[in-house]
Amino acid sequence: QVQLVESGGGLVQPGGSLRLSCAASGSIFSSDAVGWYRQAPGKQRDLVARITAGGTTTYADSVKGRFTISRDNAKKTLYLQMNNLTPEDTAVYTCNLQHWTGLRFNHFWGQGTPVTVSS
């Protein structure tokens, strides 16, 4: 079993930066793809960024050039550096781990950390 705990959210002014962290417990992490999703009020949850075990990254078009996803396998921690934030980035950010069991993918989710971009 895997537990994911996010931190680093909060209130920031437009143009500001935040760094989110997601700490994983359990025996799996380094061989799995991990990512960040976000859900704004009244909207569906969308992928923000994803990084594979090999380090290949994928970003939503809306955050390309502003957000950077990274991972530290030794610390079993996922990061999301968010720069030049806008009010449209306001959402609950949740980390996800996708684990291949050999038969299927199991998905694990954290509780989420809220990010509010407002002046």
JSON list of C-alpha atoms in Angstrom, two decimals, residues 34-38 46-52 56-60 63 67-70 78-80 93-96:
[
{"chain": "A", "resi": 34, "resn": "VAL", "atom": "CA", "xyz": [3.80, 9.96, -10.76]},
{"chain": "A", "resi": 35, "resn": "GLY", "atom": "CA", "xyz": [1.94, 13.14, -11.50]},
{"chain": "A", "resi": 36, "resn": "TRP", "atom": "CA", "xyz": [0.02, 16.17, -10.34]},
{"chain": "A", "resi": 37, "resn": "TYR", "atom": "CA", "xyz": [-3.65, 16.79, -11.03]},
{"chain": "A", "resi": 38, "resn": "ARG", "atom": "CA", "xyz": [-5.78, 19.76, -10.12]},
{"chain": "A", "resi": 46, "resn": "ASP", "atom": "CA", "xyz": [-7.30, 17.55, -14.94]},
{"chain": "A", "resi": 47, "resn": "LEU", "atom": "CA", "xyz": [-3.72, 16.42, -15.38]},
{"chain": "A", "resi": 48, "resn": "VAL", "atom": "CA", "xyz": [-1.20, 19.17, -14.71]},
{"chain": "A", "resi": 49, "resn": "ALA", "atom": "CA", "xyz": [2.09, 17.33, -15.14]},
{"chain": "A", "resi": 50, "resn": "ARG", "atom": "CA", "xyz": [3.41, 13.80, -15.09]},
{"chain": "A", "resi": 51, "resn": "ILE", "atom": "CA", "xyz": [6.85, 12.22, -14.88]},
{"chain": "A", "resi": 52, "resn": "THR", "atom": "CA", "xyz": [7.68, 8.61, -15.71]},
{"chain": "A", "resi": 56, "resn": "THR", "atom": "CA", "xyz": [10.04, 11.72, -19.22]},
{"chain": "A", "resi": 57, "resn": "THR", "atom": "CA", "xyz": [7.76, 14.64, -18.45]},
{"chain": "A", "resi": 58, "resn": "THR", "atom": "CA", "xyz": [4.37, 15.69, -19.78]},
{"chain": "A", "resi": 59, "resn": "TYR", "atom": "CA", "xyz": [2.63, 19.00, -19.11]},
{"chain": "A", "resi": 60, "resn": "ALA", "atom": "CA", "xyz": [-0.78, 20.46, -19.71]},
{"chain": "A", "resi": 63, "resn": "VAL", "atom": "CA", "xyz": [1.23, 25.30, -17.56]},
{"chain": "A", "resi": 67, "resn": "PHE", "atom": "CA", "xyz": [5.54, 24.68, -14.05]},
{"chain": "A", "resi": 68, "resn": "THR", "atom": "CA", "xyz": [8.28, 22.11, -13.59]},
{"chain": "A", "resi": 69, "resn": "ILE", "atom": "CA", "xyz": [7.72, 18.60, -12.29]},
{"chain": "A", "resi": 70, "resn": "SER", "atom": "CA", "xyz": [10.57, 16.65, -10.72]},
{"chain": "A", "resi": 78, "resn": "LEU", "atom": "CA", "xyz": [7.49, 14.35, -6.07]},
{"chain": "A", "resi": 79, "resn": "TYR", "atom": "CA", "xyz": [7.72, 18.11, -6.63]},
{"chain": "A", "resi": 80, "resn": "LEU", "atom": "CA", "xyz": [5.90, 20.72, -8.65]},
{"chain": "A", "resi": 93, "resn": "TYR", "atom": "CA", "xyz": [-3.64, 20.00, -6.37]},
{"chain": "A", "resi": 94, "resn": "THR", "atom": "CA", "xyz": [-3.41, 16.25, -5.85]},
{"chain": "A", "resi": 95, "resn": "CYS", "atom": "CA", "xyz": [-0.59, 13.86, -6.54]},
{"chain": "A", "resi": 96, "resn": "ASN", "atom": "CA", "xyz": [-1.07, 10.49, -8.17]}
]
